[in-house]
Coordinates of C-alpha atoms in Angstrom, one line a residue:
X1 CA 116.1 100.7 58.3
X2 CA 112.4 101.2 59.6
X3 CA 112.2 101.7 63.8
X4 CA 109.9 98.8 63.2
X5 CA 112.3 96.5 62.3
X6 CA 115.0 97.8 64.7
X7 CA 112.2 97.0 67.3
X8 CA 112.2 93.5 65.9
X9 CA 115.6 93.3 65.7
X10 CA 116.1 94.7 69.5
X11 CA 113.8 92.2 71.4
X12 CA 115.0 89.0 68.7
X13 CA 117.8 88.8 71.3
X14 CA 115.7 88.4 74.2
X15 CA 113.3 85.8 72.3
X16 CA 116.5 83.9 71.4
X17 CA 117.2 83.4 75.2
X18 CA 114.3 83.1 76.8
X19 CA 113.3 80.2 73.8
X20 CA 116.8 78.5 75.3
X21 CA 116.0 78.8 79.0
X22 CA 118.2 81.4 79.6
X23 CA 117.3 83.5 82.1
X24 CA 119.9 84.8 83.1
X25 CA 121.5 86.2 79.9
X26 CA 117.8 87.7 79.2
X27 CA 118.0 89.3 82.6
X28 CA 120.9 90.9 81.6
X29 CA 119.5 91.5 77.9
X30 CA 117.2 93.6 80.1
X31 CA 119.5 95.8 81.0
X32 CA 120.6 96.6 77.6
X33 CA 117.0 96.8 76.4
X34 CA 116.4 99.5 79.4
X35 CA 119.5 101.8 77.4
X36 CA 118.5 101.1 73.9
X37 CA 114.8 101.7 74.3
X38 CA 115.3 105.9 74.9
X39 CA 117.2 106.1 71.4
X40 CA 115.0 104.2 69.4
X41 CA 111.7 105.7 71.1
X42 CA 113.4 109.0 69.6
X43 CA 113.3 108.6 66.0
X44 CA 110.0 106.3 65.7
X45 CA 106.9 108.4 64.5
X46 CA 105.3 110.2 67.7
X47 CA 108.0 108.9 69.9
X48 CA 105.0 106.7 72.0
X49 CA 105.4 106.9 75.8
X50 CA 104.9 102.9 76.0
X51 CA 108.6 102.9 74.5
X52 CA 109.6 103.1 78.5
X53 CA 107.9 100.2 79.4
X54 CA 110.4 98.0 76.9
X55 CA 112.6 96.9 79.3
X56 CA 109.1 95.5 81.4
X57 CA 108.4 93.0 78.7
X58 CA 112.2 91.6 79.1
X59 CA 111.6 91.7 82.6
X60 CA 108.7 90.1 82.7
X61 CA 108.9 87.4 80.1
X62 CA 112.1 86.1 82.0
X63 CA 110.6 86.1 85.6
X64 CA 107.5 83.6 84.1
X65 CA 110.4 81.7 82.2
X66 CA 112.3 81.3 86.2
X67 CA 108.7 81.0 87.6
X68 CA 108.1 77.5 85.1
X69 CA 111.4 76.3 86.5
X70 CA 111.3 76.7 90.1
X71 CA 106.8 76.2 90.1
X72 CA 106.4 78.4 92.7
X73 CA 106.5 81.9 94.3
X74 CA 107.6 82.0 98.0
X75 CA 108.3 85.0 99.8
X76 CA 110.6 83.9 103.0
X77 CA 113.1 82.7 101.4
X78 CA 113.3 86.2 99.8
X79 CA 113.0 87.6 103.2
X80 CA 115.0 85.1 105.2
X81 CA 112.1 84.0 106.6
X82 CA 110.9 87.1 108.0
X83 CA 107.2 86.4 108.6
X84 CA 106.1 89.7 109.6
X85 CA 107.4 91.3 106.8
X86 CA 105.8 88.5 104.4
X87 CA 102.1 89.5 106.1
X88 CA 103.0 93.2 105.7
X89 CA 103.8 92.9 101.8
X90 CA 101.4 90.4 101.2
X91 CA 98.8 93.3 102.9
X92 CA 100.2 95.5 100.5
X93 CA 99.9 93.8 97.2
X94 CA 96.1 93.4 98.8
X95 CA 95.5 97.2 98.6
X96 CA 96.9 97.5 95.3
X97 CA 94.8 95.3 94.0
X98 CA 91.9 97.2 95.7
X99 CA 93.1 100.6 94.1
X100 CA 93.6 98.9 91.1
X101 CA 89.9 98.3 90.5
X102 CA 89.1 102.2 92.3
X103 CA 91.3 103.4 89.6
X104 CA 89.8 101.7 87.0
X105 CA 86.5 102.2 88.7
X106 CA 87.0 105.8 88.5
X107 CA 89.2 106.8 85.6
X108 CA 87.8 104.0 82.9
X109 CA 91.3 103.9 81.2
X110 CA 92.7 100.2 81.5
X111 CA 96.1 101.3 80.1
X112 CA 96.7 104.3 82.4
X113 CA 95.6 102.1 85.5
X114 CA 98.1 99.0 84.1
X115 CA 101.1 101.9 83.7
X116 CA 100.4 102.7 87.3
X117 CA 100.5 99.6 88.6
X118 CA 103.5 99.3 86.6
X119 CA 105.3 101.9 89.1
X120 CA 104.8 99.2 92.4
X121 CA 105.2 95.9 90.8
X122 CA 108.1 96.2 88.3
X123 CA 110.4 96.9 91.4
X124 CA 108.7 93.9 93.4
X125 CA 109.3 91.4 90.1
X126 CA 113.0 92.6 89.4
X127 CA 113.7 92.3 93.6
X128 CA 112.8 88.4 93.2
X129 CA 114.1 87.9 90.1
X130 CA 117.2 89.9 91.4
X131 CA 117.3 87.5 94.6
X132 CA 117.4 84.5 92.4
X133 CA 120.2 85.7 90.1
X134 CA 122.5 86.7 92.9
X135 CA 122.7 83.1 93.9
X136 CA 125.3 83.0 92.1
X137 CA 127.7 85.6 93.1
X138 CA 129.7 86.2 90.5
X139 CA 126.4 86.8 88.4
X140 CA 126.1 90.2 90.0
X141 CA 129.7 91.5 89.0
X142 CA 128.7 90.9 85.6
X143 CA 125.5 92.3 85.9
X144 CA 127.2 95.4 87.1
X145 CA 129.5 95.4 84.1
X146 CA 126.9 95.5 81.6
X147 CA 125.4 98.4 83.1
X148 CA 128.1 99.8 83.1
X149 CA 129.7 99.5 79.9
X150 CA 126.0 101.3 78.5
X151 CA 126.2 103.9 80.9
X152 CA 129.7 104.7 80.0
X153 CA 128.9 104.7 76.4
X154 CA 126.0 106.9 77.1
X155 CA 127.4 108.8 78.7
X156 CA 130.2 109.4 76.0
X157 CA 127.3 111.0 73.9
X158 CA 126.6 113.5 76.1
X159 CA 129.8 115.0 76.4
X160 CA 129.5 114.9 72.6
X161 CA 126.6 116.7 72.3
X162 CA 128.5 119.1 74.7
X163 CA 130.9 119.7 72.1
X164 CA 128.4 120.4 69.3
X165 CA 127.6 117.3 68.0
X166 CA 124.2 117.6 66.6
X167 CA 121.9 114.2 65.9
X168 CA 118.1 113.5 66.1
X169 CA 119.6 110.5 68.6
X170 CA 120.8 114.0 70.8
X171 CA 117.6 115.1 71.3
X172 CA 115.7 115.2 74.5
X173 CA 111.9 113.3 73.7
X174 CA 109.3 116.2 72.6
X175 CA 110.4 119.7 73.7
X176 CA 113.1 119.0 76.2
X177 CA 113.5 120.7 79.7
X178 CA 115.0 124.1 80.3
X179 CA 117.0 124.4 83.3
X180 CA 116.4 127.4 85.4
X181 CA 120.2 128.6 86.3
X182 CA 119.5 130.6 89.2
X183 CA 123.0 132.6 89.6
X184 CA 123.0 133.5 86.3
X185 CA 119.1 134.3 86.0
X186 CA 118.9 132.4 82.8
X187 CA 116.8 129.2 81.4
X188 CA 119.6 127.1 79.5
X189 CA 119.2 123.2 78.2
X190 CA 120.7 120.0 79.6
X191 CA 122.4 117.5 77.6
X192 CA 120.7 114.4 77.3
X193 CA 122.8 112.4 74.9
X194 CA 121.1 108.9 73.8
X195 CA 119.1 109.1 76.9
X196 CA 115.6 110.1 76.5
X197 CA 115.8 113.7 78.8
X198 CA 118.7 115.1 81.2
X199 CA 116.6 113.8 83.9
X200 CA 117.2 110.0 83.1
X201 CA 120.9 110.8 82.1
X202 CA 121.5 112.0 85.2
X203 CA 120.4 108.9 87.6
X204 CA 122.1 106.2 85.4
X205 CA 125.0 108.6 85.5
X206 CA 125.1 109.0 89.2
X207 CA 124.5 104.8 89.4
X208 CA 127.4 104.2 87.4
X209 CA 129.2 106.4 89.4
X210 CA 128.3 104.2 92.2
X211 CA 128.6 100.7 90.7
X212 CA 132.4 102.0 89.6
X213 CA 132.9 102.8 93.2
X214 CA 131.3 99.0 94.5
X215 CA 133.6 97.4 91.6
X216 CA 136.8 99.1 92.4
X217 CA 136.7 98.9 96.2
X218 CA 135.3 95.0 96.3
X219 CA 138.3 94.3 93.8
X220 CA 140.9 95.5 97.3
X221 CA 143.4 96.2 94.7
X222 CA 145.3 99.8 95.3
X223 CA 145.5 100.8 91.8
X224 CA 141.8 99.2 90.7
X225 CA 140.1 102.0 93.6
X226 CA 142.7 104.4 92.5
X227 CA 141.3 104.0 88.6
X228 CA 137.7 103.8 89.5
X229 CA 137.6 106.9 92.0
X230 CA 139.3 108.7 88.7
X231 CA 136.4 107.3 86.1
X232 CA 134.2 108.2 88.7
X233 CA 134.9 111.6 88.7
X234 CA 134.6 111.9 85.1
X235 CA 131.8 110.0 85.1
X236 CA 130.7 112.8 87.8
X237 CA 131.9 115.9 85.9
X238 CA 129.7 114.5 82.7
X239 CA 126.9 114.5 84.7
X240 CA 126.6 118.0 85.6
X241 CA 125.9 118.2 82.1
X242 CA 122.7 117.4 82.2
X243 CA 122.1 120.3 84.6
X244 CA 120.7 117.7 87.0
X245 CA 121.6 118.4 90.6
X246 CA 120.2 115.4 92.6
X247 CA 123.1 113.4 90.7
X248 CA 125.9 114.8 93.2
X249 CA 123.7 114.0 96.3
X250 CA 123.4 110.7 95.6
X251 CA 127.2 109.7 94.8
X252 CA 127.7 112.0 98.0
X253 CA 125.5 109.9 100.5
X254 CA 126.9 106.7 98.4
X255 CA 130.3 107.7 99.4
X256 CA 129.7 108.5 103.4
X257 CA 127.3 105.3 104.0
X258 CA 129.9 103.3 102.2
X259 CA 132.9 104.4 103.7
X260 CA 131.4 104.3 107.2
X261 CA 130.0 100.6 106.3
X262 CA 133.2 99.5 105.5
X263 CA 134.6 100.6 108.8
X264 CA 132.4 98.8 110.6
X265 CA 133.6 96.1 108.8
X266 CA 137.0 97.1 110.4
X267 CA 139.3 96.3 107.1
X268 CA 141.5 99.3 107.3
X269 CA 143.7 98.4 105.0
X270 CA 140.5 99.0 102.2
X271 CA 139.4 101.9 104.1
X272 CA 143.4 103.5 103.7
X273 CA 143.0 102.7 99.9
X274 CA 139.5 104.3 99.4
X275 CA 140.5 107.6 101.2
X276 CA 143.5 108.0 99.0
X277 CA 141.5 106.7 95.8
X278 CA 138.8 109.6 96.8
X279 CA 141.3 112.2 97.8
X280 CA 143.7 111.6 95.0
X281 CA 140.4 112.0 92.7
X282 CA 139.5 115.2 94.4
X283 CA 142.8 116.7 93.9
X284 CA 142.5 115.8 90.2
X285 CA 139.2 117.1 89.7
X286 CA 140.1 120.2 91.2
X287 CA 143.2 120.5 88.5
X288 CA 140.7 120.0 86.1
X289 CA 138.1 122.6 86.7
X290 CA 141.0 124.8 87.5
X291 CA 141.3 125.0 83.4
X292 CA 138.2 125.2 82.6
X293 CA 138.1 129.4 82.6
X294 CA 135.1 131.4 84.5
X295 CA 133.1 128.6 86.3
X296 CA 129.9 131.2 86.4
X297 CA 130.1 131.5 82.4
X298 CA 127.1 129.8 80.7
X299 CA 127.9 127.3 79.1
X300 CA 130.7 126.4 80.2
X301 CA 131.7 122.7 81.9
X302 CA 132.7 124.8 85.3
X303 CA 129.6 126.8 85.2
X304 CA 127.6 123.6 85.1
X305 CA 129.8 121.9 87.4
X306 CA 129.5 125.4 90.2
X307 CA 125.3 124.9 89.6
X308 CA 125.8 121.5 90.6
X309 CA 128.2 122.3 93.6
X310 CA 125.4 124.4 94.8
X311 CA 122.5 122.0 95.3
X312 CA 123.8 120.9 98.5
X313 CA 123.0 124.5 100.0
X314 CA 119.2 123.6 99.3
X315 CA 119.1 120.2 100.4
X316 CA 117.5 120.9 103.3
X317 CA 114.6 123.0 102.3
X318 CA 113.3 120.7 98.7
X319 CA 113.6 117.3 101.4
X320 CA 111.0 119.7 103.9
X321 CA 108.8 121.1 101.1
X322 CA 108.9 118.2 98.7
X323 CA 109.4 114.9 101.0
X324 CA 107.5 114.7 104.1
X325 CA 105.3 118.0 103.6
X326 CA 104.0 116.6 100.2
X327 CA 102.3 113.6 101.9
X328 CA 99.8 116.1 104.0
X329 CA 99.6 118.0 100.5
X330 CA 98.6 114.7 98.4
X331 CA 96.7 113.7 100.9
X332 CA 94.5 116.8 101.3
X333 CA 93.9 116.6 97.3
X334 CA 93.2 112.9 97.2
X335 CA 91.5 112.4 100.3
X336 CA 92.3 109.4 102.9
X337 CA 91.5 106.7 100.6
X338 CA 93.2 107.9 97.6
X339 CA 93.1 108.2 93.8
X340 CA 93.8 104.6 92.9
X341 CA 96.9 103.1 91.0
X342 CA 97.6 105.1 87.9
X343 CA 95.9 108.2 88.7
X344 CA 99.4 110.6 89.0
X345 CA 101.0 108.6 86.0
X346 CA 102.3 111.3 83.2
X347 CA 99.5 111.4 80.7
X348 CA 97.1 111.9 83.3
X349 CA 95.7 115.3 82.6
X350 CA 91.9 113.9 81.5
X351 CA 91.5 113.0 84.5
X352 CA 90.4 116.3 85.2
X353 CA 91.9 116.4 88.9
X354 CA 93.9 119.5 89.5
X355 CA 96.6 119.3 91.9
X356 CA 99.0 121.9 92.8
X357 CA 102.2 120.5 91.6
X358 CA 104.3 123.2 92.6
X359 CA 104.4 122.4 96.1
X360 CA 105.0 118.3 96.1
X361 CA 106.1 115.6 93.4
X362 CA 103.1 114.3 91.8
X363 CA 104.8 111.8 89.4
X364 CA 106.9 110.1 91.9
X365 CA 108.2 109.6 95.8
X366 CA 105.9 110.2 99.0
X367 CA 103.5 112.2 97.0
X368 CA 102.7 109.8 94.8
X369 CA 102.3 106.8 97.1
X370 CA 99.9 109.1 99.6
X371 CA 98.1 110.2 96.9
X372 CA 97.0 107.1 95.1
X373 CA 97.1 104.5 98.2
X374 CA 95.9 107.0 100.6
X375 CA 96.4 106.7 104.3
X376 CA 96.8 103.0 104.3
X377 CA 99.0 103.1 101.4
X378 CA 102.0 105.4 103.1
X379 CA 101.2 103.8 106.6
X380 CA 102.4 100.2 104.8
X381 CA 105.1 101.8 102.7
X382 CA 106.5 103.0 105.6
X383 CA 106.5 100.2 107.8
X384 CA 107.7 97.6 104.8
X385 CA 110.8 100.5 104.9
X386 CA 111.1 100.3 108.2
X387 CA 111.0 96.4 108.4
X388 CA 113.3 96.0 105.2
X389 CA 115.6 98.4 106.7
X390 CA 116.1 95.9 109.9
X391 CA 116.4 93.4 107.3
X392 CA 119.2 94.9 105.7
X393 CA 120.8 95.5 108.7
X394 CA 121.2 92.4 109.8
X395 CA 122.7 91.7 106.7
X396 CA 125.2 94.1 107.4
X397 CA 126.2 92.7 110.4
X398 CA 126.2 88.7 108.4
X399 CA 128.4 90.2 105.8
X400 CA 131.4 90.8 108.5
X401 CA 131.4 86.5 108.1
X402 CA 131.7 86.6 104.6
X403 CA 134.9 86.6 101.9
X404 CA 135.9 90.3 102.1
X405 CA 135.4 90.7 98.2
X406 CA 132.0 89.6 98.4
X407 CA 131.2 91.6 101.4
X408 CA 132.9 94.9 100.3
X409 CA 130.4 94.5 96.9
X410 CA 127.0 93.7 98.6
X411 CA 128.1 96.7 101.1
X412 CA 128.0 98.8 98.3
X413 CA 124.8 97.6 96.6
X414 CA 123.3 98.7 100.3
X415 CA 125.3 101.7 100.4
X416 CA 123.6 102.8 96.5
X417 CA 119.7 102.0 97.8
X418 CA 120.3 104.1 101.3
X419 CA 121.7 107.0 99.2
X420 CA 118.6 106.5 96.7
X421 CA 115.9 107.3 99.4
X422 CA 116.1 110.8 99.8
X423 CA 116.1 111.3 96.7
X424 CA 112.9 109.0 96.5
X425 CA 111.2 110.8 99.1
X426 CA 111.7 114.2 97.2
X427 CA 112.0 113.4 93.2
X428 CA 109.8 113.8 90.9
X429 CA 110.0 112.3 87.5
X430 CA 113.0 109.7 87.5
X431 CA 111.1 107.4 90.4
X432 CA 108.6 106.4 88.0
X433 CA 110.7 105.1 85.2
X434 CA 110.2 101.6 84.7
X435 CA 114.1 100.9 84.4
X436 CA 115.3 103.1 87.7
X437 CA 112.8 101.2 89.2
X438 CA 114.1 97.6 87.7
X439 CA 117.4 98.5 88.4
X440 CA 117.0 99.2 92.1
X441 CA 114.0 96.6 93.0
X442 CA 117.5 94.2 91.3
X443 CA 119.8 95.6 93.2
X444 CA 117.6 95.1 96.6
X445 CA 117.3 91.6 95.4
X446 CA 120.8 91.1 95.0
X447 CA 121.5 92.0 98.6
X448 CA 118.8 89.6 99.9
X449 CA 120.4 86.9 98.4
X450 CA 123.6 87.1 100.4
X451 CA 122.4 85.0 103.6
X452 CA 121.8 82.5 101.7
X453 CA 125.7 82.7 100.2
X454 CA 127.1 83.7 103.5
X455 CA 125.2 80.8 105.1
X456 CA 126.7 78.1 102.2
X457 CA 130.0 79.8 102.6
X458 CA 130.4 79.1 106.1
X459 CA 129.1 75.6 105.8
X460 CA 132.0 74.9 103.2
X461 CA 134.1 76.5 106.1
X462 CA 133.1 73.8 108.5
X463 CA 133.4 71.3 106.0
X464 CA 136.6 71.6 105.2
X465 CA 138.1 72.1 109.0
X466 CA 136.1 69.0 109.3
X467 CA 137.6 67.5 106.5
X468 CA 141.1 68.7 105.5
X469 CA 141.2 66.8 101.9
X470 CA 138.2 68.3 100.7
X471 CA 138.1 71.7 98.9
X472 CA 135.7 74.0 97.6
X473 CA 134.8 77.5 96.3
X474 CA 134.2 80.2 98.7
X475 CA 130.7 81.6 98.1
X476 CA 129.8 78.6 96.3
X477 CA 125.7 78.5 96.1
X478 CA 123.6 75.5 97.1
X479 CA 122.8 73.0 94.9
X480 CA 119.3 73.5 94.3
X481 CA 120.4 77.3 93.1
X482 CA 119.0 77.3 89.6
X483 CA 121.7 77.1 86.5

């Protein structure tokens, strides 16, 4: 079968709903789209670049299918009627579409300026189309089920490939990445599985790690945390694998934002079951790497898993010279304007602009904002963060109203994006995937729909103290919430 026609038969899926009106099972069509892409970008002739951007056209074609329903695109709601923070992103999509045409203007290449413009809108569409899927609550559990399901098979692969399985579907896309293993002075490969490079494999590993984490605790069943903190640990032990780091930082801060958000909820009894769900998991994973022979041999699982370990010694120092120190850096090479959208997108070496890549990350985080917005570009970014994080916030506090299920899942939706900012401010590569980026502009989205479900669940509250007989669903969207 010809990777033409698997392309075909990939995206006939996602023609079949969106031709129904189902936006909703495209939206999570997406998401399968977003896995599938990497392994069949891997055996088509010249493995194109624009194979990333797959899950983009599924994203797309189902927010203009919403945007035909509802007729219109309004940005308080999505906010909860935040005005300031409407002017501020409505300013921002202003300047992008200033540095759009400086980037055009000044590189002459439409498709690398449309890929960079790519990085700041996909996570703006997939936050409203996330918002608008998340109206229904329930729609969010199964959202996180299909991701992980493909994460979990992917990740299978990689342990595979671990244990010598050899496939073209293996392989990372062009040469691959050597990992610099500092204890042992050596250069030694990742494992990438079906994912397109380690790098990739080792976000959607750490996410599923998370999203196990949100499903087992939101469940507030004893042996459902106890199960999920034990696939999360395997999930986590894969993941070194890759020879990836950043992975354990990010299930790390997961863990301590969401445990301390869920005592300021004040359930204890869920706070008892996650501290023995975590401990137990710890004690297990210990047991495990206790078999696993010399844990500095290369090659090994333990050796990997020890590299990994070790990141959290250096945390420090790559968030100095690579998060807040790269936006002086980008800014010195770009100048206070900035290079325009598209201008650090990989692929951009004819441009003919040198920058010294070694100090900061060019292809994604701070950097890369500074650089091609300039001044004005980090100045907004910063305050929409700032504004957003208020927002949030004060969902936080709303959630302590809501069905403890409910509340416990959207607690750890917040917990996953606070984890996901450092490593923003000091990643490189994986911040400018198209998918990462869906998957955490959906994720924001899902969180800023709760308000709205708090605020119908406590209505239905009222209604039935009001109104003994009467009897409804708790959580239950409003009625104009589309089907």
């Amino acid at each position: 079968m010809t990777p033409t026609l698997l392309l075909i038969l990939l995206l006939l899926p996602l023609a079949l709903f969106l031709a129904d009106g189902n936006w909703r099972d495209s939206l999570l069509y997406s998401v399968v789209i977003g896995f599938l892409q990497d392994p069949l970008r891997k055996i088509t002739p010249d493995q194109p670049a624009l194979y990333v951007g797959l899950v983009l056209i599924g994203m797309v074609l189902t927010a203009l299918v919403l945007y035909s329903r509802i007729g219109r695109l309004n940005l308080e709601p999505l906010f909860s009627g935040d005005r300031q923070l409407v002017g501020i992103v409505e300013i921002f999509l202003g300047l992008l579409l200033v540095q759009t045409f400086n980037s055009f203007l000044s590189i002459g290449s439409l498709t690398l300026t449309l890929i960079g413009l790519g990085f700041y809108l996909a996570p703006l569409v997939a936050l409203w189309l996330g918002y608008q899927f998340a109206l229904q609550p329930a729609a969010v559990q199964r959202f996180l089920r299909v991701y992980l399901v493909m994460a979990v098979l992917f990740g299978v692969t990689i342990f595979l490939a671990y244990r010598g399985a050899t496939s073209i579907f293996f392989e990372e896309v062009g040469e691959g990445i050597k990992i610099n293993i500092v204890e042992l002075g050596i250069m030694q490969q990742g494992y990438a599985g079906l994912w397109r490079s380690s790098e990739v494999a080792a976000w959607h590993l750490g996410a599923a790690c998370c999203f196990l984490m949100i499903l087992g605790v939101s469940s507030r069943r004893s042996n459902v945390i106890a199960l999920s903190s034990i696939a999360m640990v395997v999930l986590l032990v894969i993941s070194t694998l890759t020879g990836r780091r950043k992975v354990l930082t990010l299930v790390v801060g997961f863990l301590g934002i969401y445990t301390l958000l869920i005592g300021f909820r004040g359930d204890s009894r869920v706070r008892t079951n996650v501290l023995a769900g975590v401990g137990g998991s710890g004690i297990i994973l210990s047991l495990y790497l206790s078999l696993q022979g010399n844990p500095t041999e290369s090659g090994t699982l333990g050796g990997f898993v020890r590299r990994t370990v070790n990141v959290l010694d250096s945390v420090d120092d790559r968030f100095n010279s690579l998060g807040f120190n790269a936006i002086g850096a980008a800014l010195e090479a770009a100048g206070p304007f900035g290079f325009g959208v598209g201008a650090l997108a990989q692929g951009a070496t004819s441009l003919g602009i040198r920058l010294n890549r070694g100090t900061w990350a060019a292809e994604g985080g701070l950097g890369k904002i500074a650089a091609e917005l300039g001044v004005a570009g980090i100045a907004l970014f910063a305050l929409i963060l700032v504004l957003l994080s208020l927002l949030y916030w004060r969902i936080v506090t709303q959630l302590r109203y809501a069905p403890p299920s409910y509340s416990l899942l959207n607690l750890g939706l917040i917990s996953f994006l606070a984890a996901n900012l450092p490593n923003f401010a000091v990643a490189s590569q994986i911040y400018g995937d198209p998918f990462v980026l869906s998957v955490l502009g959906l994720t924001a989205g899902f969180v800023l729909a709760s308000p709205n479900v708090v605020q119908t669940y406590l209505q239905g509250q009222q209604q039935r103290l009001a109104n003994p007989g009467t009897t409804g669903a708790p959580g239950t969207p409003p009625p104009k919430v589309l089907p």
